[in-house]
Amino acid sequence: MITTRTRVAAAVIGATVVLTLTACSTGQTSGGAGDASVAPVSGKISLTYLQKQGDQQYFIDEANGAKAKAAELGVDLKVVNLGNDANKTVSEVQSAIAQKSNGLIIVVPDPAVGPQVVQTAKDAKVALLTSDDQICTTGPDPAGCDKANLVPRIGFSGQQMGAEVGKRAAAEYQKAGWSVADTRVISAWKQDVTVCGDRVQAAKDAFNTAIPGVQNIDVATDNTPTGAQDKIAATITANHGVKHWVLWGCNDENVQGGVTALQNAGVSPNDIAGVGLGAYLACKDWGTDKPSGMKASLFISGKEVGALAVQTIFDQLKNGKPLPQEAFASTTMVDPSNWQSAGVSCN
């Protein structure tokens, strides 16, 4: 079967370009595929924020943070929900350019569209910044991309986030008093998303440093709760006899789906140590009186990322400040005892 990713990748093979590197004096690592041909804007700045999965709580928060910062700076901002449609990404980028946007901030549904997005923005001399997920100027897979060819990105450090998740999962394992022999770890994520791979690998490394020897099972998902639930349900069926489960993934969706699959299979919440990433779904479990296998989650504030992205591209367009290769927002580990005081949005 030919997948959407395969079709998109084939469509953009010829549309690659290596952009001029930009320097950076902000303390972040400099470099990245910034476009030095983008001229400063003397008048009012118009931006378009294009997001995958725009109805997900994290991205709703991100859009709200971007809107608040745009209002503060006097910027015209349009937010576009791309859903999971890679083809829509290209058409919406073209539409934003036709509507005279000075700059684009994008979270791509599929990194395979990266080269075409980059070329389209470059041809129009429009500033381009990614948030959350990376894209490469020279190919469809950011994981195989030279660092100099990655488009500048605002988001979180995948390694740092994953390490925090892995450490907390190890602490939950130790607190429960489980043994290596009857415990399994499930790592669930969409395996063609680079930042997801970074998070999961860092979680594995941190957990294994603290608790060596627990068998890990990698589960490929689509990063949605239902997708993760279906795939993890099959994994549970294939692993009879396991008493205790540790679970992490790229986001709250993977962990929530996995927790649901385990509990539907008759596994007690006391035998599940799920550590999410986002907290926007985990908090829904914690807002009820029912026990849950979701023990903790790393709170990542979409509002901070959206605001930082708008500020960063504004600084480039208004003041000629080079884009940093990456800039990171802060994170906080939360659980049923502190999620409300940490400011988690739980709608």
XYZ file of C-alpha atoms in Angstrom:
347
model
C 0.000 0.000 0.000
C 1.308 3.478 -0.890
C 1.059 5.707 2.178
C 0.350 9.443 2.254
C 3.883 9.954 3.517
C 5.275 8.081 0.497
C 3.214 10.152 -1.940
C 4.204 13.417 -0.302
C 7.872 12.464 -0.166
C 7.810 11.546 -3.856
C 6.152 14.833 -4.724
C 8.785 16.948 -3.046
C 11.992 15.139 -4.005
C 12.755 17.773 -6.591
C 11.851 20.701 -4.387
C 14.838 20.846 -2.054
C 17.141 23.719 -1.300
C 19.980 24.530 1.034
C 19.366 27.969 2.529
C 21.881 30.480 3.755
C 22.977 29.851 7.347
C 22.269 32.515 9.904
C 24.375 33.452 12.867
C 22.948 33.916 16.342
C 23.961 36.013 19.321
C 21.267 34.934 21.764
C 23.224 32.257 23.596
C 21.484 29.430 21.705
C 23.488 27.326 19.288
C 23.684 29.313 16.078
C 23.065 27.997 12.600
C 20.071 26.365 10.988
C 18.451 26.927 7.643
C 17.374 30.517 8.101
C 16.871 32.724 5.030
C 19.141 35.747 4.957
C 17.179 37.217 2.003
C 14.194 38.081 4.207
C 14.075 41.860 4.556
C 12.984 43.692 7.725
C 9.399 44.994 7.705
C 8.950 48.691 8.392
C 5.158 48.686 8.709
C 2.716 46.380 10.458
C 3.738 42.734 10.471
C 1.377 39.986 9.325
C 2.016 36.391 10.428
C 0.366 33.034 9.808
C 0.648 30.218 12.351
C -0.050 26.851 10.689
C -0.550 23.970 13.130
C -1.120 20.262 12.815
C -3.861 18.855 15.089
C -5.120 22.331 15.892
C -8.013 20.958 17.941
C -5.650 19.247 20.407
C -5.446 21.074 23.748
C -1.704 21.678 23.528
C -2.048 23.364 20.139
C -5.098 25.317 21.284
C -2.948 26.659 24.124
C -0.130 27.357 21.676
C -2.468 29.341 19.426
C -3.777 31.316 22.400
C -0.241 32.137 23.534
C 0.633 33.246 20.001
C -2.483 35.436 19.771
C -1.770 37.086 23.098
C 1.808 37.888 22.110
C 0.710 39.135 18.678
C -1.800 41.496 20.310
C 0.919 42.768 22.632
C 3.269 43.443 19.703
C 0.631 44.878 17.359
C 0.992 41.981 14.903
C -1.777 40.686 12.632
C -1.921 36.931 13.234
C -3.929 34.228 11.486
C -3.999 30.686 12.903
C -4.671 27.768 10.539
C -5.518 24.211 11.604
C -3.861 21.753 9.207
C -5.248 18.704 10.979
C -3.181 15.713 9.873
C -3.285 16.603 6.176
C 0.171 16.917 4.659
C -1.222 18.029 1.300
C -3.198 20.825 2.947
C 0.068 22.098 4.410
C 1.454 23.140 1.034
C -1.774 24.753 -0.164
C -2.190 26.717 3.089
C 1.413 27.934 2.912
C 0.750 29.165 -0.618
C -2.493 30.794 0.544
C -0.757 32.569 3.432
C 1.853 33.952 1.045
C -0.848 35.079 -1.386
C -2.500 36.926 1.511
C 0.763 38.844 2.064
C 1.950 37.224 5.300
C 5.430 38.474 6.156
C 6.271 35.370 8.120
C 5.135 31.787 8.642
C 5.314 29.689 11.796
C 4.518 26.047 11.118
C 3.976 22.732 12.873
C 3.918 20.218 10.029
C 1.644 17.151 10.027
C 4.325 15.290 8.073
C 8.005 16.293 7.837
C 8.119 15.039 4.240
C 6.617 18.343 3.099
C 9.548 20.247 4.622
C 11.597 20.865 1.474
C 8.594 22.128 -0.476
C 7.484 24.425 2.346
C 11.003 25.818 2.645
C 11.332 26.408 -1.114
C 7.930 28.088 -1.309
C 8.766 30.469 1.539
C 12.219 31.190 0.114
C 10.874 31.990 -3.345
C 8.446 34.463 -1.781
C 11.131 35.903 0.532
C 8.894 35.154 3.521
C 10.356 34.385 6.948
C 9.919 30.774 8.089
C 10.094 29.357 11.598
C 8.971 25.962 12.872
C 7.546 25.227 16.283
C 7.503 21.879 18.066
C 8.523 19.600 15.158
C 11.539 19.924 12.910
C 11.701 20.070 9.127
C 14.704 19.744 6.839
C 15.469 21.840 3.764
C 17.111 19.008 1.832
C 14.983 15.913 2.436
C 11.820 14.477 3.942
C 13.400 13.035 7.100
C 14.771 15.466 9.725
C 16.413 12.530 11.535
C 18.799 12.106 8.613
C 19.310 15.829 8.054
C 22.542 17.712 8.620
C 22.003 20.095 11.516
C 22.832 23.068 9.298
C 19.865 22.203 7.069
C 17.229 22.111 9.804
C 14.822 25.055 9.806
C 15.042 27.152 13.019
C 12.668 25.824 15.663
C 10.907 26.979 18.828
C 9.762 24.267 21.208
C 11.197 21.998 23.843
C 14.368 19.976 24.195
C 13.396 16.413 23.345
C 16.358 15.014 25.234
C 15.635 17.022 28.353
C 11.926 16.180 28.308
C 12.525 12.495 27.731
C 15.091 12.346 30.507
C 12.603 13.837 32.966
C 9.961 11.310 31.918
C 12.386 8.410 32.276
C 13.541 9.551 35.710
C 9.968 9.879 36.970
C 9.050 6.467 35.546
C 12.010 4.958 37.399
C 10.891 6.636 40.610
C 7.362 5.229 40.177
C 8.797 1.755 39.564
C 10.942 1.953 42.676
C 8.085 3.302 44.789
C 5.880 0.402 43.698
C 8.544 -2.169 44.593
C 8.281 -4.071 41.311
C 10.826 -6.585 39.987
C 12.597 -6.673 36.627
C 11.338 -10.166 35.782
C 7.618 -9.401 35.801
C 7.706 -5.808 34.492
C 7.724 -4.498 30.927
C 8.216 -1.004 29.550
C 6.156 0.205 26.588
C 7.576 3.070 24.525
C 4.901 4.409 22.152
C 5.361 7.064 19.484
C 4.992 8.015 15.817
C 8.313 6.796 14.605
C 8.855 9.175 11.689
C 8.674 12.267 13.921
C 12.208 13.199 14.958
C 11.352 15.007 18.171
C 9.322 11.998 19.294
C 12.291 9.713 18.762
C 14.486 12.082 20.769
C 12.044 12.090 23.687
C 11.587 8.328 23.768
C 15.297 7.534 23.505
C 16.126 9.935 26.326
C 13.388 8.370 28.475
C 14.857 4.921 27.839
C 18.367 6.077 28.689
C 17.324 7.760 31.940
C 15.170 4.828 33.056
C 17.793 2.215 32.193
C 20.444 4.131 34.088
C 18.314 3.971 37.232
C 16.672 0.571 36.624
C 18.755 -1.658 34.345
C 17.393 -4.836 32.845
C 13.664 -4.180 32.332
C 12.594 -5.326 28.877
C 11.390 -2.522 26.592
C 8.751 -2.961 23.892
C 8.644 -0.318 21.137
C 5.158 0.356 19.759
C 4.654 2.396 16.578
C 1.548 4.615 16.783
C 0.008 7.621 15.063
C 0.370 9.733 18.246
C -3.390 9.683 18.919
C -5.129 8.100 21.937
C -7.192 5.678 19.851
C -4.251 4.740 17.645
C -2.051 4.092 20.670
C -4.832 2.166 22.416
C -5.279 -0.185 19.459
C -1.565 -0.879 18.992
C -0.844 -1.293 22.695
C -3.849 -3.610 23.130
C -2.215 -5.954 20.616
C 1.064 -5.722 22.518
C -0.645 -6.686 25.779
C -2.250 -9.703 24.119
C 1.163 -10.851 22.901
C 2.712 -10.552 26.374
C 0.681 -12.713 28.716
C 2.048 -13.103 32.207
C 3.406 -9.586 32.624
C 2.255 -8.242 35.996
C 3.469 -4.645 35.917
C 3.719 -2.105 33.124
C 5.726 1.109 32.757
C 4.503 3.323 29.948
C 5.747 6.465 28.235
C 5.562 7.973 24.761
C 5.893 11.085 22.642
C 2.889 12.782 24.218
C -0.045 12.390 26.597
C -2.065 10.780 23.802
C 0.213 7.743 23.593
C 0.257 7.228 27.340
C -3.456 7.814 27.781
C -4.236 5.354 24.994
C -1.879 2.817 26.543
C -3.309 3.241 30.036
C -6.812 2.725 28.630
C -5.728 -0.419 26.772
C -4.093 -1.862 29.876
C -7.043 -1.099 32.149
C -9.473 -2.510 29.557
C -7.381 -5.682 29.581
C -7.935 -6.008 33.328
C -4.633 -4.564 34.533
C -5.088 -2.700 37.812
C -4.084 0.985 37.901
C -1.761 -0.041 40.749
C 0.163 -2.166 38.245
C 0.593 0.644 35.695
C 3.139 3.461 35.867
C 2.240 5.765 33.004
C 4.201 8.995 32.681
C 2.743 11.331 30.081
C 4.105 14.311 28.242
C 1.881 17.363 28.043
C -0.429 16.869 31.060
C -3.487 18.131 29.158
C -4.996 14.610 29.064
C -3.464 13.301 32.284
C -5.246 15.996 34.260
C -8.616 14.677 33.125
C -7.908 11.419 34.953
C -6.767 13.311 38.013
C -9.924 15.408 38.098
C -12.030 12.323 38.932
C -12.192 10.043 41.967
C -11.287 6.981 39.914
C -7.762 5.516 40.246
C -5.637 5.800 37.107
C -2.500 4.257 35.721
C -1.421 7.744 34.643
C 0.862 8.538 37.558
C 2.518 11.741 36.330
C 3.060 13.870 33.250
C 5.586 16.449 32.114
C 3.713 19.730 31.710
C 4.715 21.535 28.547
C 3.079 24.913 28.103
C 1.845 25.465 24.574
C 1.164 29.088 25.490
C 4.857 29.670 26.140
C 5.874 28.115 22.832
C 3.313 30.088 20.825
C 4.319 33.358 22.464
C 8.033 32.668 22.044
C 7.577 31.759 18.378
C 5.743 35.001 17.604
C 8.302 37.070 19.530
C 11.188 35.342 17.750
C 9.929 35.867 14.209
C 8.840 39.433 15.104
C 12.395 40.188 16.226
C 13.704 38.952 12.884
C 11.212 40.881 10.774
C 11.176 44.122 12.758
C 14.778 44.308 13.972
C 16.716 41.986 11.653
C 17.676 39.727 14.557
C 18.841 36.323 13.237
C 16.696 33.359 14.163
C 18.228 31.008 16.735
C 18.657 27.443 15.560
C 16.535 26.372 18.529
C 14.958 28.077 21.515
C 13.305 26.174 24.333
C 10.454 26.804 26.758
C 10.508 25.426 30.306
C 8.801 22.241 31.580
C 7.403 21.018 34.935
C 6.633 17.482 36.145
C 3.093 17.305 37.537
C 0.886 14.672 39.175
C -2.473 14.538 40.987
C -1.062 16.613 43.853
C 0.164 19.677 41.936
C -1.246 19.894 38.402
C -3.738 22.616 39.252
C -1.226 24.847 41.014
C 1.186 24.390 38.077
C -1.357 25.998 35.739
C -2.288 23.023 33.570
C -5.258 23.752 31.266
C -7.741 20.880 31.565
C -10.762 21.464 29.337
